[in-house]
Tab-separated table of C-alpha atoms and ligand atoms in Angstrom:
chain	number	residue	atom	x	y	z
G	157	MET	CA	0.045	0.061	0.020
G	158	ALA	CA	1.315	3.486	-0.748
G	159	ARG	CA	0.935	6.895	0.721
G	160	ILE	CA	-0.482	9.077	-1.908
G	161	ILE	CA	-0.700	12.804	-2.109
G	162	VAL	CA	-3.625	14.426	-4.000
G	163	THR	CA	-3.273	18.197	-4.673
G	164	GLY	CA	-6.828	19.632	-5.089
G	165	GLY	CA	-7.969	16.914	-3.080
G	166	ALA	CA	-10.883	18.853	-1.633
G	167	GLY	CA	-12.385	19.640	-5.126
G	168	PHE	CA	-14.853	17.853	-7.223
G	169	LEU	CA	-12.533	15.310	-8.871
G	170	GLY	CA	-9.961	15.307	-6.183
G	171	SER	CA	-12.421	14.310	-3.511
G	172	HIS	CA	-13.665	11.220	-5.709
G	173	LEU	CA	-10.097	10.243	-6.329
G	174	CYS	CA	-9.202	10.357	-2.544
G	175	GLU	CA	-12.364	8.270	-1.858
G	176	ARG	CA	-11.318	5.717	-4.443
G	177	LEU	CA	-7.711	5.428	-3.341
G	178	LEU	CA	-8.705	4.900	0.379
G	179	ILE	CA	-11.157	2.101	-0.814
G	180	LEU	CA	-8.122	0.553	-2.506
G	181	GLY	CA	-6.367	0.540	0.859
G	182	HIS	CA	-3.972	3.394	0.354
G	183	GLU	CA	-3.045	6.215	2.741
G	184	VAL	CA	-4.112	9.555	1.362
G	185	ILE	CA	-3.091	13.165	2.075
G	186	ALA	CA	-5.389	15.744	0.416
G	187	VAL	CA	-3.525	19.180	-0.131
G	188	ASP	CA	-5.814	22.001	-0.964
G	189	ASN	CA	-6.267	25.690	-0.364
G	190	LEU	CA	-9.999	25.518	-0.394
G	191	PHE	CA	-10.351	28.102	-3.264
G	192	THR	CA	-13.028	26.019	-5.094
G	193	GLY	CA	-12.803	22.887	-2.971
G	194	ARG	CA	-14.835	22.400	0.255
G	195	LYS	CA	-14.161	20.364	3.453
G	196	GLU	CA	-17.791	19.083	3.103
G	197	ASN	CA	-16.529	16.985	0.056
G	198	LEU	CA	-14.316	15.050	2.453
G	199	LEU	CA	-16.852	14.643	5.216
G	200	SER	CA	-17.129	10.876	4.801
G	201	LEU	CA	-13.316	10.431	4.898
G	202	ARG	CA	-12.676	12.564	7.983
G	203	ASP	CA	-12.709	9.813	10.462
G	204	ASN	CA	-10.550	7.471	8.422
G	205	PRO	CA	-7.182	7.103	10.101
G	206	LYS	CA	-5.561	6.690	6.702
G	207	PHE	CA	-6.745	9.999	5.483
G	208	GLU	CA	-5.370	13.395	6.219
G	209	PHE	CA	-6.277	16.930	5.007
G	210	TYR	CA	-3.660	19.478	4.603
G	211	ARG	CA	-4.643	23.177	3.934
G	212	HIS	CA	-1.965	24.588	1.677
G	213	ASP	CA	-1.535	26.603	-1.441
G	214	VAL	CA	0.671	24.856	-4.030
G	215	ILE	CA	2.331	27.927	-5.193
G	216	GLU	CA	4.348	27.615	-2.015
G	217	HIS	CA	6.879	24.857	-1.290
G	218	LEU	CA	5.495	21.635	0.162
G	219	LEU	CA	7.638	19.488	2.429
G	220	ILE	CA	5.790	16.283	2.886
G	221	GLU	CA	6.589	12.599	2.395
G	222	GLY	CA	4.754	10.238	0.041
G	223	ASP	CA	5.004	7.675	-2.715
G	224	GLN	CA	2.896	9.110	-5.553
G	225	VAL	CA	1.493	12.579	-6.323
G	226	TYR	CA	-1.633	13.211	-8.299
G	227	HIS	CA	-1.551	16.942	-9.087
G	228	LEU	CA	-5.096	18.401	-9.540
G	229	ALA	CA	-4.863	21.713	-7.778
G	230	CYS	CA	-6.288	24.359	-10.136
G	231	PRO	CA	-9.758	25.900	-10.585
G	232	ALA	CA	-11.321	24.142	-13.517
G	233	SER	CA	-14.560	26.158	-14.294
G	234	PRO	CA	-14.080	29.208	-16.618
G	235	VAL	CA	-15.855	31.413	-14.049
G	236	HIS	CA	-13.388	30.377	-11.320
G	237	TYR	CA	-10.159	30.409	-13.225
G	238	GLN	CA	-10.936	33.643	-14.725
G	239	TYR	CA	-11.792	35.244	-11.279
G	240	ASN	CA	-7.943	35.817	-10.644
G	241	PRO	CA	-6.222	34.842	-13.898
G	242	VAL	CA	-2.705	35.696	-12.636
G	243	LYS	CA	-3.328	33.434	-9.676
G	244	THR	CA	-4.532	30.655	-12.084
G	245	ILE	CA	-1.203	30.960	-14.004
G	246	LYS	CA	0.802	31.088	-10.808
G	247	THR	CA	-0.985	27.857	-9.745
G	248	ASN	CA	-0.286	26.050	-13.043
G	249	VAL	CA	3.361	27.097	-13.348
G	250	MET	CA	4.719	27.687	-9.848
G	251	GLY	CA	2.407	25.052	-8.276
G	252	THR	CA	3.390	22.398	-10.916
G	253	ILE	CA	7.110	23.241	-10.553
G	254	ASN	CA	6.722	22.689	-6.783
G	255	MET	CA	4.988	19.374	-7.061
G	256	LEU	CA	7.461	18.205	-9.708
G	257	GLY	CA	10.193	19.272	-7.363
G	258	LEU	CA	8.612	17.336	-4.577
G	259	CYS	CA	8.471	14.210	-6.786
G	260	LYS	CA	12.143	14.642	-7.816
G	261	ARG	CA	13.126	14.518	-4.084
G	262	LEU	CA	10.768	11.741	-3.286
G	263	LYS	CA	11.625	9.756	-6.511
G	264	ALA	CA	7.788	9.491	-6.880
G	265	PRO	CA	5.660	9.268	-9.960
G	266	PHE	CA	3.523	12.423	-10.807
G	267	LEU	CA	0.315	12.595	-12.655
G	268	LEU	CA	-0.744	15.975	-14.079
G	269	ALA	CA	-4.502	16.537	-14.356
G	270	SER	CA	-4.284	18.426	-17.754
G	271	THR	CA	-7.204	19.295	-19.973
G	272	SER	CA	-8.822	19.109	-23.358
G	273	GLU	CA	-8.495	23.001	-23.371
G	274	VAL	CA	-4.862	22.533	-24.372
G	275	TYR	CA	-6.588	21.903	-27.892
G	276	GLY	CA	-8.270	25.312	-27.631
G	277	ASP	CA	-10.887	25.709	-30.205
G	278	PRO	CA	-9.883	22.740	-32.138
G	279	LEU	CA	-9.491	22.663	-35.963
G	280	GLU	CA	-9.187	18.864	-35.892
G	281	HIS	CA	-12.035	16.659	-34.768
G	282	PRO	CA	-12.158	14.486	-32.850
G	283	GLN	CA	-9.022	15.489	-30.956
G	284	LYS	CA	-6.004	13.086	-30.816
G	285	GLU	CA	-3.150	13.518	-28.592
G	286	SER	CA	-0.880	14.294	-31.581
G	287	TYR	CA	-2.871	17.593	-32.231
G	288	TRP	CA	-1.127	20.696	-31.123
G	289	GLY	CA	-4.207	22.729	-30.708
G	290	ASN	CA	-5.637	26.189	-31.647
G	291	VAL	CA	-5.212	28.366	-28.520
G	292	ASN	CA	-5.540	32.148	-28.268
G	293	PRO	CA	-2.497	33.193	-26.080
G	294	ILE	CA	-4.206	36.426	-24.984
G	295	GLY	CA	-7.890	35.491	-24.714
G	296	PRO	CA	-9.888	35.087	-21.536
G	297	ARG	CA	-9.259	31.219	-21.333
G	298	SER	CA	-5.451	31.677	-21.832
G	299	CYS	CA	-4.601	31.832	-18.122
G	300	TYR	CA	-6.069	28.387	-17.952
G	301	ASP	CA	-5.093	26.715	-21.298
G	302	GLU	CA	-1.766	28.305	-21.624
G	303	GLY	CA	-1.159	27.579	-17.944
G	304	LYS	CA	-1.916	23.918	-18.527
G	305	ARG	CA	0.233	23.821	-21.694
G	306	VAL	CA	3.230	25.128	-19.634
G	307	ALA	CA	2.426	22.595	-16.822
G	308	GLU	CA	2.619	19.908	-19.592
G	309	THR	CA	5.882	21.235	-20.794
G	310	LEU	CA	7.244	21.238	-17.249
G	311	ALA	CA	6.066	17.596	-16.745
G	312	VAL	CA	8.015	16.464	-19.969
G	313	ASN	CA	11.219	18.577	-19.038
G	314	TYR	CA	11.327	17.262	-15.399
G	315	ARG	CA	10.999	13.782	-16.841
G	316	GLN	CA	13.701	14.176	-19.455
G	317	SER	CA	16.087	16.389	-17.403
G	318	ASN	CA	15.377	15.115	-13.817
G	319	GLY	CA	14.190	11.507	-14.249
G	320	VAL	CA	10.796	12.276	-12.672
G	321	GLY	CA	8.097	9.738	-13.760
G	322	ALA	CA	5.765	12.595	-14.797
G	323	LYS	CA	2.605	11.546	-16.605
G	324	ILE	CA	-0.059	13.609	-18.337
G	325	VAL	CA	-3.763	12.981	-18.657
G	326	ARG	CA	-5.920	15.384	-20.727
G	327	ILE	CA	-9.298	15.432	-19.089
G	328	PHE	CA	-12.374	16.186	-21.235
G	329	ASN	CA	-15.619	17.672	-19.583
G	330	THR	CA	-16.308	15.530	-16.595
G	331	TYR	CA	-19.353	15.826	-14.329
G	332	GLY	CA	-20.914	14.113	-11.404
G	333	PRO	CA	-22.015	14.427	-7.650
G	334	ARG	CA	-20.301	17.161	-5.669
G	335	MET	CA	-19.881	19.797	-8.373
G	336	LEU	CA	-20.485	23.139	-6.806
G	337	PHE	CA	-23.969	24.593	-7.352
G	338	ASP	CA	-22.358	27.800	-8.506
G	339	ASP	CA	-19.554	26.089	-10.441
G	340	GLY	CA	-20.467	27.904	-13.515
G	341	ARG	CA	-20.050	24.801	-15.630
G	342	VAL	CA	-22.816	23.763	-17.736
G	343	VAL	CA	-23.840	20.452	-16.121
G	344	SER	CA	-24.224	22.067	-12.619
G	345	ASN	CA	-25.855	25.212	-14.003
G	346	PHE	CA	-28.514	23.434	-15.894
G	347	ILE	CA	-29.241	20.906	-13.102
G	348	VAL	CA	-29.645	23.670	-10.521
G	349	GLN	CA	-31.700	25.713	-12.909
G	350	ALA	CA	-33.911	22.803	-13.790
G	351	LEU	CA	-34.398	21.715	-10.164
G	352	LEU	CA	-35.314	25.434	-9.079
G	353	GLY	CA	-37.491	25.926	-12.061
G	354	GLN	CA	-35.364	28.743	-13.408
G	355	ASP	CA	-34.657	29.450	-17.061
G	356	ILE	CA	-32.068	27.123	-18.550
G	357	THR	CA	-29.297	29.464	-19.918
G	358	LEU	CA	-28.008	28.252	-23.312
G	359	TYR	CA	-24.998	30.377	-24.229
G	360	GLY	CA	-25.065	31.226	-27.934
G	361	ASP	CA	-27.570	28.925	-29.949
G	362	GLY	CA	-26.646	25.918	-27.869
G	363	ARG	CA	-25.287	24.105	-31.084
G	364	GLN	CA	-21.777	23.984	-29.688
G	365	THR	CA	-20.815	20.504	-28.677
G	366	ARG	CA	-19.004	18.847	-25.697
G	367	SER	CA	-18.518	15.139	-24.709
G	368	PHE	CA	-19.435	14.509	-21.057
G	369	CYS	CA	-17.633	11.829	-18.954
G	370	PHE	CA	-19.057	10.590	-15.606
G	371	VAL	CA	-16.606	11.162	-12.777
G	372	ASP	CA	-16.278	7.349	-11.729
G	373	ASP	CA	-15.000	6.542	-15.189
G	374	LEU	CA	-12.461	9.400	-15.141
G	375	ILE	CA	-11.110	8.306	-11.834
G	376	GLU	CA	-10.550	4.812	-12.996
G	377	GLY	CA	-8.519	6.150	-16.054
G	378	PHE	CA	-6.431	8.324	-13.522
G	379	ILE	CA	-5.429	5.308	-11.503
G	380	LEU	CA	-4.702	3.074	-14.473
G	381	ALA	CA	-2.394	5.809	-15.984
G	382	MET	CA	-0.570	6.297	-12.704
G	383	ASN	CA	0.122	2.667	-12.223
G	384	LYS	CA	1.121	1.754	-15.768
G	385	PRO	CA	4.957	1.565	-15.545
G	386	GLY	CA	6.738	3.316	-18.382
G	387	PHE	CA	3.567	5.039	-19.673
G	388	PHE	CA	3.672	8.811	-19.541
G	389	GLY	CA	1.012	9.987	-22.069
G	390	PRO	CA	-0.242	12.525	-22.802
G	391	VAL	CA	-3.465	10.575	-22.857
G	392	ASN	CA	-6.956	11.771	-23.531
G	393	LEU	CA	-9.520	10.627	-20.929
G	394	GLY	CA	-13.094	11.341	-21.744
G	395	ASN	CA	-16.346	9.966	-23.122
G	396	PRO	CA	-16.560	10.295	-26.944
G	397	ASN	CA	-20.288	10.563	-26.786
G	398	GLU	CA	-20.616	14.029	-28.256
G	399	MET	CA	-23.789	16.082	-27.901
G	400	SER	CA	-24.869	19.728	-28.329
G	401	ILE	CA	-25.446	21.885	-25.313
G	402	ARG	CA	-29.036	22.182	-26.292
G	403	GLU	CA	-29.371	18.354	-26.319
G	404	LEU	CA	-27.873	18.364	-22.769
G	405	ALA	CA	-30.418	20.886	-21.688
G	406	GLU	CA	-33.264	18.863	-23.100
G	407	ALA	CA	-31.991	15.698	-21.308
G	408	ILE	CA	-31.734	17.471	-17.990
G	409	VAL	CA	-35.258	19.000	-18.337
G	410	LYS	CA	-36.589	15.553	-19.062
G	411	LEU	CA	-34.860	13.681	-16.263
G	412	THR	CA	-35.720	16.326	-13.648
G	413	GLY	CA	-39.385	16.679	-15.007
G	414	SER	CA	-38.810	20.402	-14.827
G	415	CYS	CA	-41.007	23.137	-16.212
G	416	SER	CA	-37.868	25.333	-16.981
G	417	LYS	CA	-37.748	27.028	-20.422
G	418	LEU	CA	-34.531	27.142	-22.538
G	419	VAL	CA	-33.371	30.677	-23.160
G	420	ASN	CA	-30.392	32.061	-25.079
G	421	ARG	CA	-27.639	34.167	-23.644
G	422	GLY	CA	-24.358	35.595	-25.117
G	423	LEU	CA	-21.766	33.208	-26.124
G	424	PRO	CA	-18.489	33.752	-24.094
G	425	LYS	CA	-15.520	34.874	-26.190
G	426	ASP	CA	-13.318	31.868	-27.472
G	427	ASP	CA	-15.902	29.370	-26.405
G	428	PRO	CA	-14.813	26.205	-28.267
G	429	VAL	CA	-17.337	25.165	-31.098
G	430	ARG	CA	-16.695	21.291	-30.965
G	431	ARG	CA	-15.007	18.952	-28.591
G	432	ARG	CA	-14.749	15.168	-28.616
G	433	PRO	CA	-11.856	12.983	-27.465
G	434	ASP	CA	-10.251	10.249	-29.597
G	435	ILE	CA	-9.623	7.738	-26.866
G	436	THR	CA	-7.900	5.012	-29.023
G	437	LEU	CA	-4.600	5.600	-27.036
G	438	ALA	CA	-6.345	5.128	-23.653
G	439	LYS	CA	-8.027	1.908	-24.850
G	440	GLN	CA	-4.692	0.510	-26.263
G	441	GLU	CA	-2.393	1.490	-23.464
G	442	LEU	CA	-4.580	1.417	-20.411
G	443	GLY	CA	-7.395	-0.855	-21.570
G	444	TRP	CA	-9.644	1.977	-20.476
G	445	SER	CA	-12.953	3.138	-21.880
G	446	PRO	CA	-15.932	4.871	-20.122
G	447	LYS	CA	-18.769	2.736	-19.045
G	448	VAL	CA	-21.409	5.144	-17.650
G	449	ASP	CA	-23.855	6.479	-20.212
G	450	ILE	CA	-25.020	10.073	-20.104
G	451	GLN	CA	-28.534	9.173	-18.769
G	452	SER	CA	-27.411	7.247	-15.887
G	453	GLY	CA	-24.640	9.755	-14.944
G	454	LEU	CA	-27.118	12.540	-15.047
G	455	GLN	CA	-29.494	10.631	-12.923
G	456	LYS	CA	-26.777	10.168	-10.261
G	457	THR	CA	-25.822	13.720	-10.378
G	458	ILE	CA	-29.409	15.006	-10.178
G	459	ALA	CA	-29.958	12.833	-7.283
G	460	ASP	CA	-26.972	14.317	-5.434
G	461	PHE	CA	-28.022	17.950	-6.281
G	462	GLU	CA	-31.579	17.243	-5.121
G	463	GLN	CA	-30.415	15.880	-1.753
G	464	ARG	CA	-27.917	18.799	-1.111
G	465	LEU	CA	-30.736	21.341	-2.082
G	466	LYS	CA	-33.182	19.614	0.361
G	467	ALA	CA	-30.356	19.717	3.108
G	468	GLY	CA	-30.315	23.516	2.632
G	469	GLU	CA	-26.922	23.815	0.913
G	470	LYS	CA	-26.617	27.278	-0.704
G	471	PRO	CA	-24.176	28.400	-3.472
G	472	ARG	CA	-20.881	29.634	-1.991
G	473	ASP	CA	-19.194	32.964	-2.456
G	474	ILE	CA	-15.897	31.857	-3.925
G	475	THR	CA	-14.662	35.510	-3.900
G	476	ALA	CA	-14.328	35.139	-0.074
G	477	ALA	CA	-12.070	32.065	-0.202
G	478	VAL	CA	-8.674	33.247	-1.290
C	161	NAD	P1	-12.348	21.974	-8.838
C	161	NAD	O1	-12.350	23.431	-8.892
C	161	NAD	O2	-13.606	21.285	-8.075
C	161	NAD	O3	-11.015	21.410	-7.943
C	161	NAD	C1	-9.819	21.998	-8.065
C	161	NAD	C2	-9.281	21.958	-6.483
C	161	NAD	O4	-8.037	22.727	-6.578
C	161	NAD	C3	-10.184	22.769	-5.584
C	161	NAD	O5	-10.346	21.990	-4.468
C	161	NAD	C4	-9.290	23.997	-5.233
C	161	NAD	O6	-9.618	24.578	-3.932
C	161	NAD	C5	-7.904	23.490	-5.406
C	161	NAD	N1	-6.919	24.524	-5.731
C	161	NAD	C6	-6.960	25.575	-6.662
C	161	NAD	N2	-5.908	26.285	-6.627
C	161	NAD	C7	-5.136	25.796	-5.698
C	161	NAD	C8	-3.869	26.153	-5.182
C	161	NAD	N3	-3.204	27.199	-5.626
C	161	NAD	N4	-3.355	25.438	-4.085
C	161	NAD	C9	-3.984	24.306	-3.646
C	161	NAD	N5	-5.211	23.988	-4.027
C	161	NAD	C10	-5.765	24.625	-5.055
C	161	NAD	O7	-12.224	21.331	-10.252
C	161	NAD	P2	-12.099	19.864	-10.724
C	161	NAD	O8	-13.160	19.765	-11.767
C	161	NAD	O9	-12.155	18.888	-9.608
C	161	NAD	O10	-10.738	19.778	-11.510
C	161	NAD	C11	-9.650	19.229	-10.962
C	161	NAD	C12	-8.453	19.313	-11.939
C	161	NAD	O11	-8.774	18.534	-13.102
C	161	NAD	C13	-8.030	20.728	-12.340
C	161	NAD	O12	-6.676	20.680	-12.483
C	161	NAD	C14	-8.665	20.913	-13.670
C	161	NAD	O13	-7.854	21.686	-14.393
C	161	NAD	C15	-8.594	19.396	-14.159
C	161	NAD	N6	-9.699	19.277	-15.203
C	161	NAD	C16	-10.964	19.011	-14.907
C	161	NAD	C17	-11.998	18.860	-15.844
C	161	NAD	C18	-13.419	18.580	-15.434
C	161	NAD	O14	-14.257	18.493	-16.366
C	161	NAD	N7	-13.876	18.466	-14.323
C	161	NAD	C19	-11.590	18.994	-17.239
C	161	NAD	C20	-10.317	19.158	-17.566
C	161	NAD	C21	-9.298	19.350	-16.481
C	162	UDP	N1	-22.706	26.786	-21.235
C	162	UDP	C1	-24.093	27.191	-21.410
C	162	UDP	N2	-24.830	27.558	-20.351
C	162	UDP	C2	-24.251	27.709	-19.132
C	162	UDP	C3	-22.938	27.329	-18.848
C	162	UDP	C4	-22.151	27.054	-19.935
C	162	UDP	O1	-24.619	27.151	-22.557
C	162	UDP	O2	-24.945	28.011	-18.090
C	162	UDP	C5	-21.993	26.324	-22.445
C	162	UDP	C6	-20.584	27.009	-22.631
C	162	UDP	O3	-20.701	28.243	-23.390
C	162	UDP	C7	-19.812	26.030	-23.336
C	162	UDP	C8	-20.465	24.624	-22.819
C	162	UDP	O4	-21.714	24.949	-22.221
C	162	UDP	O5	-20.185	26.028	-24.722
C	162	UDP	C9	-19.490	24.006	-21.797
C	162	UDP	O6	-19.213	24.920	-20.849
C	162	UDP	P1	-18.314	24.644	-19.431
C	162	UDP	O7	-18.016	26.032	-18.894
C	162	UDP	O8	-19.085	23.643	-18.747
C	162	UDP	O9	-17.071	23.956	-20.024
C	162	UDP	P2	-15.930	24.283	-21.156
C	162	UDP	O10	-16.435	25.398	-22.010
C	162	UDP	O11	-14.723	24.692	-20.418
C	162	UDP	O12	-15.912	23.112	-21.894
């Protein structure tokens, strides 16, 4: 059994990863500054003696011991990463240098949670790992997508120059229980709006596409990538089931039995038109492919949101956090 460090461990994906690693019998240390993460995400793990939470900002040095590092710390929703773009870049650059430096000292493997956003508004469809992307270096998404591109460069350079077993996974839109109500990403926005009977806000005409992966599938891919010796990626992890944002809205309205209307709002600048992963490499190298279809994934997510709304959870003011 290993002692595993998960940066961003109090966030949406990080908390699911911590939970799964504990089930597998490992010790887990979640490192998080609680910008978009919540201690509530870790409530069920709190009393497990194999689990520790460490409040820490990864842009500062971290002196800690462990056998593996999953590096997820970084706000993921456009609303959150654009709130303080310079901080987002610092998190991706200085935070990634610090965690790679930690792995160099520990001689521990490292896994970077990169993103499909490294492909920008892609001109190639579906996106293969060999595609270099179409990214605006000075646009509103650049603090995140250029930040992640530098983080990937750092991972490769630390591997080549410093012998760190640094791996890269490129995550495509992933959803599931524990997303924040005010996360700003599309699945959480639409579910909250549908459950509260509010208008469903389609940005633009809603014909832009995404491919949505359920969180449990993604976490399985993370663990397979971390534990495959000699495999470093980058590898796409996502569900190739592409749909338009309008289709997603219609599915959520139907599953919630909501009376909400679909309304159109302005399309954010540089919003990618189409996104779908080519997962041939993940299938070949990791034997991984997603299992959960959109209907059942949405049902599980809706059930979680309903239960939290009933329990009185309110959207948080993230501007008060950091
Ligand atoms: P999230 O916002 O729920 O989680 C991010 C976590 O990182 C939060 O707990 C936050 O408090 C923490 N964090 C942010 N800055 C930090 C810092 N400087 N120091 C320490 N902790 C910090 O988002 P998520 O969806 O769980 O995403 C996790 C990772 O996966 C991110 O790196 C994101 O870029 C990547 N990713 C996610 C998706 C997705 O669809 N969910 C897609 C692509 C990439
Ligand atoms: N979107 C939308 N309504 C919302 C939130 C998002 O139509 O209330 C759209 C957004 O413009 C984008 C897609 O949904 O085209 C996915 O947005 P999200 O922020 O979830 O992820 P990303 O753009 O990073 O893929």
